[in-house]
């Protein structure tokens, strides 16, 4: 946040990142700023604007992609208008929507809200819906999915109480 709030430091940072990307043969950059809070909104916008300006100078034009949480929070400061304007693709991190912090065992990234009463987590469908309702362009929206899962010891099926159960990352 501090780098992105200071024009000189931001320019130096972006130049270094893009120089590295070009040297390695990348076609652009992916911004994975977890999590942009409301106080960071202007800094986030500054970063996107400068990256877009510099990537537009590449031949061929460089790509700017973003990774954002798979759910909305009023604490977030993601600037949806800037994302729609500057990003080529915005990928929702649709994983860790449920985990050991929930009171049940269940799927890490359910597409729809599971059909059991104990579910107190999130789901991909409502998470994407919240971002689209916020104005995120569906044409730029991608979905990041997990290539891992969780295993609950001492639990027999999704929806059972996970309290007292060990969660194992797989």
Short mmCIF file of N, CA and C in Angstrom, two decimals:
data_model
loop_
_atom_site.label_atom_id
_atom_site.label_comp_id
_atom_site.label_asym_id
_atom_site.label_seq_id
_atom_site.Cartn_x
_atom_site.Cartn_y
_atom_site.Cartn_z
N UNK A 1 0.83 -1.19 0.00
CA UNK A 1 0.00 0.00 0.00
C UNK A 1 0.87 1.24 0.00
N UNK A 2 1.94 1.23 0.78
CA UNK A 2 2.78 2.42 0.87
C UNK A 2 3.48 2.71 -0.45
N UNK A 3 3.93 1.66 -1.12
CA UNK A 3 4.58 1.85 -2.42
C UNK A 3 3.60 2.45 -3.41
N UNK A 4 2.37 1.95 -3.41
CA UNK A 4 1.37 2.39 -4.39
C UNK A 4 0.81 3.77 -4.09
N UNK A 5 1.11 4.32 -2.92
CA UNK A 5 0.64 5.65 -2.55
C UNK A 5 1.68 6.72 -2.82
N UNK A 6 2.87 6.31 -3.24
CA UNK A 6 3.96 7.24 -3.53
C UNK A 6 4.32 7.08 -5.01
N UNK A 7 4.10 8.12 -5.81
CA UNK A 7 4.28 8.02 -7.26
C UNK A 7 5.68 7.57 -7.67
N UNK A 8 6.71 8.07 -7.02
CA UNK A 8 8.08 7.70 -7.38
C UNK A 8 8.34 6.22 -7.09
N UNK A 9 7.97 5.79 -5.90
CA UNK A 9 8.18 4.38 -5.53
C UNK A 9 7.33 3.45 -6.40
N UNK A 10 6.10 3.88 -6.70
CA UNK A 10 5.22 3.06 -7.54
C UNK A 10 5.82 2.91 -8.94
N UNK A 11 6.30 3.99 -9.52
CA UNK A 11 6.91 3.94 -10.85
C UNK A 11 8.11 2.99 -10.87
N UNK A 12 8.94 3.07 -9.85
CA UNK A 12 10.12 2.21 -9.75
C UNK A 12 9.70 0.74 -9.61
N UNK A 13 8.69 0.49 -8.79
CA UNK A 13 8.20 -0.87 -8.59
C UNK A 13 7.64 -1.45 -9.89
N UNK A 14 6.74 -0.71 -10.54
CA UNK A 14 6.11 -1.19 -11.77
C UNK A 14 7.17 -1.40 -12.85
N UNK A 15 8.11 -0.48 -12.97
CA UNK A 15 9.18 -0.64 -13.97
C UNK A 15 9.96 -1.92 -13.72
N UNK A 16 10.29 -2.19 -12.47
CA UNK A 16 11.03 -3.40 -12.13
C UNK A 16 10.24 -4.67 -12.43
N UNK A 17 8.98 -4.68 -12.07
CA UNK A 17 8.14 -5.86 -12.32
C UNK A 17 8.00 -6.10 -13.82
N UNK A 18 7.72 -5.04 -14.57
CA UNK A 18 7.52 -5.22 -16.01
C UNK A 18 8.81 -5.55 -16.74
N UNK A 19 9.92 -5.03 -16.28
CA UNK A 19 11.21 -5.38 -16.87
C UNK A 19 11.48 -6.87 -16.65
N UNK A 20 11.20 -7.36 -15.46
CA UNK A 20 11.37 -8.78 -15.16
C UNK A 20 10.46 -9.63 -16.05
N UNK A 21 9.19 -9.22 -16.17
CA UNK A 21 8.22 -9.97 -16.98
C UNK A 21 8.68 -10.05 -18.44
N UNK A 22 9.15 -8.94 -18.98
CA UNK A 22 9.63 -8.93 -20.37
C UNK A 22 10.85 -9.83 -20.53
N UNK A 23 11.77 -9.73 -19.61
CA UNK A 23 13.00 -10.52 -19.67
C UNK A 23 12.69 -12.02 -19.64
N UNK A 24 11.67 -12.40 -18.90
CA UNK A 24 11.28 -13.81 -18.78
C UNK A 24 10.35 -14.27 -19.91
N UNK A 25 9.92 -13.35 -20.77
CA UNK A 25 9.05 -13.71 -21.89
C UNK A 25 7.58 -13.81 -21.54
N UNK A 26 7.17 -13.20 -20.44
CA UNK A 26 5.75 -13.24 -20.05
C UNK A 26 4.94 -12.31 -20.95
N UNK A 27 3.66 -12.59 -21.07
CA UNK A 27 2.79 -11.76 -21.90
C UNK A 27 2.07 -10.68 -21.09
N UNK A 28 2.39 -10.56 -19.82
CA UNK A 28 1.78 -9.55 -18.96
C UNK A 28 2.01 -9.90 -17.51
N UNK A 29 1.16 -9.35 -16.65
CA UNK A 29 1.29 -9.58 -15.21
C UNK A 29 -0.08 -9.86 -14.59
N UNK A 30 -0.03 -10.52 -13.45
CA UNK A 30 -1.23 -10.83 -12.67
C UNK A 30 -1.07 -10.19 -11.30
N UNK A 31 -2.03 -9.37 -10.91
CA UNK A 31 -2.00 -8.72 -9.61
C UNK A 31 -2.84 -9.56 -8.64
N UNK A 32 -2.21 -10.03 -7.59
CA UNK A 32 -2.90 -10.81 -6.56
C UNK A 32 -2.67 -10.11 -5.23
N UNK A 33 -3.41 -9.05 -5.00
CA UNK A 33 -3.30 -8.24 -3.78
C UNK A 33 -4.41 -8.71 -2.84
N UNK A 34 -4.01 -9.50 -1.85
CA UNK A 34 -4.99 -10.02 -0.89
C UNK A 34 -4.79 -9.30 0.44
N UNK A 35 -5.69 -8.67 0.91
CA UNK A 35 -6.96 -8.23 0.39
C UNK A 35 -6.92 -6.71 0.34
N UNK A 36 -7.47 -6.11 -0.70
CA UNK A 36 -7.51 -4.66 -0.82
C UNK A 36 -8.59 -4.15 0.12
N UNK A 37 -8.17 -3.42 1.14
CA UNK A 37 -9.13 -2.85 2.09
C UNK A 37 -9.55 -1.47 1.64
N UNK A 38 -10.61 -0.96 2.23
CA UNK A 38 -11.13 0.36 1.83
C UNK A 38 -10.05 1.44 1.90
N UNK A 39 -9.20 1.39 2.90
CA UNK A 39 -8.15 2.41 3.03
C UNK A 39 -7.11 2.32 1.91
N UNK A 40 -7.08 1.19 1.19
CA UNK A 40 -6.13 0.96 0.11
C UNK A 40 -6.70 1.21 -1.28
N UNK A 41 -7.94 1.66 -1.35
CA UNK A 41 -8.63 1.81 -2.64
C UNK A 41 -7.85 2.69 -3.63
N UNK A 42 -7.41 3.86 -3.20
CA UNK A 42 -6.68 4.75 -4.11
C UNK A 42 -5.35 4.15 -4.53
N UNK A 43 -4.66 3.50 -3.60
CA UNK A 43 -3.39 2.87 -3.92
C UNK A 43 -3.59 1.75 -4.95
N UNK A 44 -4.64 0.97 -4.79
CA UNK A 44 -4.97 -0.10 -5.73
C UNK A 44 -5.25 0.49 -7.11
N UNK A 45 -6.05 1.53 -7.16
CA UNK A 45 -6.38 2.19 -8.42
C UNK A 45 -5.10 2.74 -9.08
N UNK A 46 -4.21 3.35 -8.30
CA UNK A 46 -2.94 3.87 -8.85
C UNK A 46 -2.12 2.75 -9.50
N UNK A 47 -2.05 1.61 -8.81
CA UNK A 47 -1.29 0.48 -9.34
C UNK A 47 -1.89 0.00 -10.67
N UNK A 48 -3.19 -0.17 -10.71
CA UNK A 48 -3.83 -0.65 -11.95
C UNK A 48 -3.64 0.32 -13.10
N UNK A 49 -3.82 1.59 -12.81
CA UNK A 49 -3.70 2.61 -13.86
C UNK A 49 -2.29 2.63 -14.45
N UNK A 50 -1.29 2.60 -13.61
CA UNK A 50 0.08 2.64 -14.10
C UNK A 50 0.44 1.35 -14.85
N UNK A 51 0.04 0.21 -14.31
CA UNK A 51 0.30 -1.04 -15.02
C UNK A 51 -0.36 -1.04 -16.39
N UNK A 52 -1.61 -0.61 -16.47
CA UNK A 52 -2.32 -0.59 -17.75
C UNK A 52 -1.61 0.33 -18.74
N UNK A 53 -1.21 1.52 -18.28
CA UNK A 53 -0.51 2.47 -19.14
C UNK A 53 0.76 1.87 -19.71
N UNK A 54 1.56 1.24 -18.84
CA UNK A 54 2.83 0.67 -19.27
C UNK A 54 2.63 -0.57 -20.14
N UNK A 55 1.66 -1.41 -19.81
CA UNK A 55 1.41 -2.61 -20.61
C UNK A 55 0.83 -2.27 -21.98
N UNK A 56 0.16 -1.14 -22.09
CA UNK A 56 -0.35 -0.70 -23.40
C UNK A 56 0.79 -0.36 -24.36
N UNK A 57 1.97 -0.09 -23.84
CA UNK A 57 3.13 0.25 -24.66
C UNK A 57 3.83 -0.98 -25.23
N UNK A 58 3.53 -2.14 -24.68
CA UNK A 58 4.16 -3.36 -25.17
C UNK A 58 3.64 -3.69 -26.56
N UNK A 59 4.47 -4.36 -27.34
CA UNK A 59 4.06 -4.88 -28.64
C UNK A 59 4.33 -6.38 -28.64
N UNK A 60 3.32 -7.24 -28.69
CA UNK A 60 1.90 -6.89 -28.61
C UNK A 60 1.53 -6.40 -27.20
N UNK A 61 0.38 -5.77 -27.13
CA UNK A 61 -0.12 -5.18 -25.88
C UNK A 61 -0.06 -6.22 -24.76
N UNK A 62 0.47 -5.82 -23.59
CA UNK A 62 0.60 -6.72 -22.46
C UNK A 62 -0.72 -6.93 -21.74
N UNK A 63 -0.86 -8.10 -21.17
CA UNK A 63 -2.08 -8.45 -20.44
C UNK A 63 -1.96 -8.06 -18.97
N UNK A 64 -3.08 -7.60 -18.42
CA UNK A 64 -3.18 -7.30 -16.99
C UNK A 64 -4.35 -8.12 -16.45
N UNK A 65 -4.02 -9.08 -15.60
CA UNK A 65 -5.06 -9.89 -14.97
C UNK A 65 -5.02 -9.66 -13.46
N UNK A 66 -6.14 -9.93 -12.82
CA UNK A 66 -6.27 -9.73 -11.38
C UNK A 66 -6.82 -10.99 -10.74
N UNK A 67 -6.40 -11.25 -9.54
CA UNK A 67 -6.99 -12.29 -8.70
C UNK A 67 -7.67 -11.57 -7.54
N UNK A 68 -8.96 -11.82 -7.37
CA UNK A 68 -9.70 -11.18 -6.29
C UNK A 68 -10.45 -12.25 -5.51
N UNK A 69 -10.83 -11.96 -4.27
CA UNK A 69 -11.57 -12.95 -3.48
C UNK A 69 -12.86 -13.38 -4.18
N UNK A 70 -13.26 -14.60 -3.96
CA UNK A 70 -14.48 -15.13 -4.56
C UNK A 70 -15.74 -14.65 -3.87
N UNK A 71 -15.63 -13.70 -2.98
CA UNK A 71 -16.79 -13.16 -2.27
C UNK A 71 -16.55 -11.68 -2.00
N UNK A 72 -17.62 -10.94 -1.85
CA UNK A 72 -17.55 -9.51 -1.56
C UNK A 72 -17.62 -9.28 -0.07
N UNK A 73 -17.01 -8.20 0.35
CA UNK A 73 -17.11 -7.76 1.74
C UNK A 73 -17.14 -6.24 1.73
N UNK A 74 -17.92 -5.66 2.61
CA UNK A 74 -17.97 -4.18 2.67
C UNK A 74 -16.65 -3.60 3.16
N UNK A 75 -15.77 -4.44 3.69
CA UNK A 75 -14.44 -3.98 4.12
C UNK A 75 -13.46 -3.85 2.95
N UNK A 76 -13.80 -4.43 1.81
CA UNK A 76 -12.90 -4.41 0.65
C UNK A 76 -12.90 -3.04 -0.02
N UNK A 77 -11.76 -2.73 -0.63
CA UNK A 77 -11.62 -1.48 -1.36
C UNK A 77 -11.33 -1.70 -2.83
N UNK A 78 -11.66 -2.87 -3.36
CA UNK A 78 -11.46 -3.12 -4.78
C UNK A 78 -12.30 -2.13 -5.58
N UNK A 79 -11.68 -1.45 -6.52
CA UNK A 79 -12.37 -0.46 -7.35
C UNK A 79 -12.86 -1.17 -8.61
N UNK A 80 -14.14 -1.51 -8.62
CA UNK A 80 -14.71 -2.29 -9.71
C UNK A 80 -14.63 -1.52 -11.03
N UNK A 81 -14.87 -0.22 -11.00
CA UNK A 81 -14.77 0.57 -12.24
C UNK A 81 -13.36 0.51 -12.81
N UNK A 82 -12.35 0.64 -11.95
CA UNK A 82 -10.95 0.58 -12.41
C UNK A 82 -10.63 -0.82 -12.93
N UNK A 83 -11.14 -1.85 -12.26
CA UNK A 83 -10.90 -3.21 -12.72
C UNK A 83 -11.51 -3.43 -14.10
N UNK A 84 -12.73 -2.94 -14.30
CA UNK A 84 -13.39 -3.07 -15.61
C UNK A 84 -12.63 -2.31 -16.69
N UNK A 85 -12.10 -1.17 -16.34
CA UNK A 85 -11.39 -0.32 -17.31
C UNK A 85 -9.99 -0.86 -17.62
N UNK A 86 -9.25 -1.24 -16.60
CA UNK A 86 -7.82 -1.53 -16.78
C UNK A 86 -7.47 -3.00 -16.96
N UNK A 87 -8.23 -3.90 -16.39
CA UNK A 87 -7.87 -5.33 -16.42
C UNK A 87 -8.39 -6.00 -17.69
N UNK A 88 -7.61 -6.96 -18.16
CA UNK A 88 -8.07 -7.79 -19.27
C UNK A 88 -8.93 -8.94 -18.76
N UNK A 89 -8.62 -9.42 -17.56
CA UNK A 89 -9.39 -10.49 -16.95
C UNK A 89 -9.30 -10.36 -15.45
N UNK A 90 -10.43 -10.63 -14.78
CA UNK A 90 -10.51 -10.60 -13.32
C UNK A 90 -10.93 -12.00 -12.87
N UNK A 91 -10.03 -12.68 -12.18
CA UNK A 91 -10.27 -14.06 -11.76
C UNK A 91 -10.66 -14.12 -10.30
N UNK A 92 -11.83 -14.66 -10.04
CA UNK A 92 -12.31 -14.80 -8.68
C UNK A 92 -11.72 -16.06 -8.07
N UNK A 93 -11.08 -15.89 -6.91
CA UNK A 93 -10.47 -17.02 -6.21
C UNK A 93 -11.59 -17.79 -5.50
N UNK A 94 -12.12 -18.75 -6.19
CA UNK A 94 -13.27 -19.49 -5.67
C UNK A 94 -12.78 -20.74 -4.93
N UNK A 95 -12.03 -20.51 -3.90
CA UNK A 95 -11.55 -21.60 -3.07
C UNK A 95 -11.43 -21.07 -1.65
N UNK A 96 -11.30 -21.98 -0.74
CA UNK A 96 -11.32 -21.65 0.68
C UNK A 96 -12.61 -20.93 1.07
N UNK A 97 -13.69 -21.33 0.45
CA UNK A 97 -14.99 -20.78 0.81
C UNK A 97 -15.54 -21.51 2.03
N UNK A 98 -14.95 -22.62 2.33
CA UNK A 98 -15.27 -23.38 3.53
C UNK A 98 -14.00 -24.05 4.01
N UNK A 99 -13.86 -24.16 5.32
CA UNK A 99 -12.64 -24.75 5.86
C UNK A 99 -12.85 -25.02 7.34
N UNK A 100 -11.75 -25.22 8.06
CA UNK A 100 -11.86 -25.58 9.47
C UNK A 100 -12.49 -24.49 10.33
N UNK A 101 -12.60 -23.27 9.82
CA UNK A 101 -13.22 -22.20 10.60
C UNK A 101 -14.74 -22.33 10.62
N UNK A 102 -15.30 -23.17 9.75
CA UNK A 102 -16.75 -23.39 9.76
C UNK A 102 -17.10 -24.46 10.78
N UNK A 103 -18.36 -24.54 11.13
CA UNK A 103 -18.77 -25.49 12.17
C UNK A 103 -19.17 -26.85 11.60
N UNK A 104 -19.02 -27.05 10.31
CA UNK A 104 -19.43 -28.26 9.65
C UNK A 104 -18.26 -28.78 8.80
N UNK A 105 -18.36 -29.98 8.34
CA UNK A 105 -17.43 -30.47 7.32
C UNK A 105 -18.10 -30.22 5.97
N UNK A 106 -17.30 -30.01 4.96
CA UNK A 106 -17.94 -29.75 3.67
C UNK A 106 -16.93 -29.51 2.57
N UNK A 107 -17.43 -29.06 1.46
CA UNK A 107 -16.62 -28.84 0.28
C UNK A 107 -15.87 -27.53 0.38
N UNK A 108 -14.65 -27.51 -0.14
CA UNK A 108 -13.81 -26.33 -0.11
C UNK A 108 -14.38 -25.21 -0.98
N UNK A 109 -15.00 -25.56 -2.09
CA UNK A 109 -15.52 -24.57 -3.04
C UNK A 109 -16.80 -25.08 -3.68
N UNK A 110 -17.90 -25.11 -2.93
CA UNK A 110 -19.15 -25.60 -3.52
C UNK A 110 -19.66 -24.62 -4.58
N UNK A 111 -20.15 -25.16 -5.69
CA UNK A 111 -20.70 -24.31 -6.75
C UNK A 111 -21.98 -23.64 -6.27
N UNK A 112 -22.86 -24.41 -5.65
CA UNK A 112 -24.11 -23.90 -5.10
C UNK A 112 -24.10 -24.12 -3.58
N UNK A 113 -24.93 -23.39 -2.90
CA UNK A 113 -25.06 -23.60 -1.45
C UNK A 113 -25.50 -25.04 -1.20
N UNK A 114 -24.71 -25.78 -0.43
CA UNK A 114 -25.08 -27.17 -0.15
C UNK A 114 -26.44 -27.27 0.54
N UNK A 115 -27.09 -28.38 0.30
CA UNK A 115 -28.45 -28.59 0.81
C UNK A 115 -28.43 -29.31 2.16
N UNK A 116 -27.74 -28.70 3.11
CA UNK A 116 -27.84 -29.19 4.49
C UNK A 116 -27.86 -27.99 5.41
N UNK A 117 -28.64 -28.10 6.45
CA UNK A 117 -28.92 -26.98 7.34
C UNK A 117 -27.69 -26.41 8.02
N UNK A 118 -26.69 -27.22 8.26
CA UNK A 118 -25.54 -26.76 9.02
C UNK A 118 -24.58 -25.88 8.21
N UNK A 119 -24.81 -25.74 6.91
CA UNK A 119 -23.86 -24.99 6.07
C UNK A 119 -23.83 -23.52 6.47
N UNK A 120 -22.65 -23.03 6.81
CA UNK A 120 -22.51 -21.62 7.18
C UNK A 120 -21.39 -20.94 6.39
N UNK A 121 -21.05 -21.53 5.24
CA UNK A 121 -19.98 -20.98 4.41
C UNK A 121 -20.51 -20.28 3.18
N UNK A 122 -19.62 -20.10 2.24
CA UNK A 122 -19.91 -19.40 1.00
C UNK A 122 -20.01 -20.41 -0.14
N UNK A 123 -20.47 -19.94 -1.29
CA UNK A 123 -20.51 -20.78 -2.47
C UNK A 123 -20.16 -19.93 -3.69
N UNK A 124 -19.69 -20.58 -4.73
CA UNK A 124 -19.22 -19.88 -5.93
C UNK A 124 -20.33 -19.06 -6.57
N UNK A 125 -21.50 -19.65 -6.72
CA UNK A 125 -22.60 -18.96 -7.41
C UNK A 125 -22.95 -17.62 -6.75
N UNK A 126 -23.09 -17.61 -5.45
CA UNK A 126 -23.45 -16.35 -4.79
C UNK A 126 -22.27 -15.39 -4.77
N UNK A 127 -21.05 -15.91 -4.66
CA UNK A 127 -19.87 -15.05 -4.68
C UNK A 127 -19.73 -14.30 -5.99
N UNK A 128 -19.86 -15.01 -7.09
CA UNK A 128 -19.81 -14.36 -8.41
C UNK A 128 -20.97 -13.40 -8.56
N UNK A 129 -22.15 -13.82 -8.11
CA UNK A 129 -23.33 -12.95 -8.20
C UNK A 129 -23.12 -11.63 -7.48
N UNK A 130 -22.49 -11.68 -6.31
CA UNK A 130 -22.23 -10.44 -5.55
C UNK A 130 -21.32 -9.50 -6.33
N UNK A 131 -20.27 -10.05 -6.95
CA UNK A 131 -19.35 -9.20 -7.72
C UNK A 131 -20.03 -8.62 -8.95
N UNK A 132 -20.84 -9.44 -9.64
CA UNK A 132 -21.56 -8.94 -10.81
C UNK A 132 -22.57 -7.87 -10.41
N UNK A 133 -23.23 -8.06 -9.28
CA UNK A 133 -24.16 -7.04 -8.78
C UNK A 133 -23.42 -5.74 -8.45
N UNK A 134 -22.15 -5.85 -8.09
CA UNK A 134 -21.33 -4.69 -7.78
C UNK A 134 -20.88 -3.97 -9.05
N UNK A 135 -21.10 -4.62 -10.20
CA UNK A 135 -20.77 -4.00 -11.48
C UNK A 135 -19.61 -4.61 -12.23
N UNK A 136 -19.01 -5.69 -11.71
CA UNK A 136 -17.91 -6.34 -12.40
C UNK A 136 -18.40 -6.86 -13.75
N UNK A 137 -17.63 -6.61 -14.79
CA UNK A 137 -18.00 -7.03 -16.14
C UNK A 137 -17.97 -8.55 -16.27
N UNK A 138 -19.09 -9.17 -16.65
CA UNK A 138 -19.07 -10.63 -16.82
C UNK A 138 -18.14 -11.08 -17.93
N UNK A 139 -17.90 -10.22 -18.92
CA UNK A 139 -17.01 -10.57 -20.03
C UNK A 139 -15.56 -10.68 -19.58
N UNK A 140 -15.22 -10.06 -18.47
CA UNK A 140 -13.84 -10.10 -17.97
C UNK A 140 -13.68 -11.05 -16.79
N UNK A 141 -14.75 -11.67 -16.37
CA UNK A 141 -14.73 -12.48 -15.15
C UNK A 141 -14.31 -13.91 -15.44
N UNK A 142 -13.30 -14.36 -14.70
CA UNK A 142 -12.86 -15.74 -14.76
C UNK A 142 -13.03 -16.38 -13.39
N UNK A 143 -12.88 -17.66 -13.33
CA UNK A 143 -13.09 -18.39 -12.09
C UNK A 143 -11.85 -19.21 -11.76
N UNK A 144 -11.22 -18.89 -10.63
CA UNK A 144 -10.10 -19.68 -10.14
C UNK A 144 -10.64 -20.82 -9.30
N UNK A 145 -10.22 -22.03 -9.59
CA UNK A 145 -10.72 -23.18 -8.84
C UNK A 145 -9.55 -23.87 -8.14
N UNK A 146 -9.83 -24.53 -7.03
CA UNK A 146 -8.75 -25.18 -6.29
C UNK A 146 -8.34 -26.51 -6.92
N UNK A 147 -7.09 -26.84 -6.75
CA UNK A 147 -6.59 -28.15 -7.14
C UNK A 147 -6.19 -28.91 -5.88
N UNK A 148 -6.90 -28.64 -4.82
CA UNK A 148 -6.66 -29.29 -3.55
C UNK A 148 -8.01 -29.44 -2.86
N UNK A 149 -8.00 -30.13 -1.78
CA UNK A 149 -9.21 -30.29 -0.98
C UNK A 149 -8.83 -30.49 0.46
N UNK A 150 -9.84 -30.63 1.27
CA UNK A 150 -9.62 -30.86 2.69
C UNK A 150 -10.27 -32.18 3.07
N UNK A 151 -9.63 -32.83 3.99
CA UNK A 151 -10.14 -34.09 4.51
C UNK A 151 -10.37 -33.91 6.00
N UNK A 152 -11.56 -34.26 6.45
CA UNK A 152 -11.89 -34.16 7.86
C UNK A 152 -11.82 -35.55 8.46
N UNK A 153 -10.92 -35.72 9.43
CA UNK A 153 -10.87 -36.98 10.16
C UNK A 153 -12.00 -37.00 11.17
N UNK A 154 -12.53 -38.13 11.42
CA UNK A 154 -13.62 -38.37 12.38
C UNK A 154 -14.93 -37.76 11.94
N UNK A 155 -15.08 -37.46 10.66
CA UNK A 155 -16.34 -36.98 10.10
C UNK A 155 -16.68 -37.88 8.93
N UNK A 156 -17.93 -38.32 8.85
CA UNK A 156 -18.31 -39.29 7.82
C UNK A 156 -18.84 -38.73 6.53
N UNK A 157 -19.40 -37.51 6.56
CA UNK A 157 -20.02 -36.96 5.34
C UNK A 157 -20.09 -35.45 5.44
N UNK A 158 -20.19 -34.77 4.30
CA UNK A 158 -20.36 -33.32 4.33
C UNK A 158 -21.60 -32.93 5.13
N UNK A 159 -21.48 -31.87 5.86
CA UNK A 159 -22.60 -31.38 6.65
C UNK A 159 -22.60 -31.83 8.09
N UNK A 160 -21.71 -32.76 8.43
CA UNK A 160 -21.62 -33.20 9.82
C UNK A 160 -20.79 -32.19 10.61
N UNK A 161 -21.02 -32.13 11.89
CA UNK A 161 -20.29 -31.22 12.73
C UNK A 161 -18.80 -31.49 12.63
N UNK A 162 -18.04 -30.42 12.40
CA UNK A 162 -16.58 -30.57 12.25
C UNK A 162 -15.86 -30.19 13.53
N UNK A 163 -16.56 -29.77 14.56
CA UNK A 163 -15.92 -29.40 15.80
C UNK A 163 -15.23 -30.60 16.40
N UNK A 164 -13.96 -30.42 16.72
CA UNK A 164 -13.19 -31.52 17.27
C UNK A 164 -12.56 -32.41 16.23
N UNK A 165 -12.81 -32.12 14.96
CA UNK A 165 -12.23 -32.91 13.88
C UNK A 165 -10.99 -32.23 13.34
N UNK A 166 -9.99 -33.00 12.99
CA UNK A 166 -8.79 -32.45 12.37
C UNK A 166 -9.07 -32.24 10.88
N UNK A 167 -8.65 -31.10 10.37
CA UNK A 167 -8.76 -30.84 8.93
C UNK A 167 -7.38 -31.01 8.34
N UNK A 168 -7.31 -31.76 7.27
CA UNK A 168 -6.03 -32.04 6.63
C UNK A 168 -6.07 -31.47 5.22
N UNK A 169 -5.10 -30.66 4.90
CA UNK A 169 -4.94 -30.09 3.55
C UNK A 169 -4.42 -31.17 2.63
N UNK A 170 -5.06 -31.40 1.49
CA UNK A 170 -4.62 -32.43 0.56
C UNK A 170 -4.39 -31.85 -0.80
#
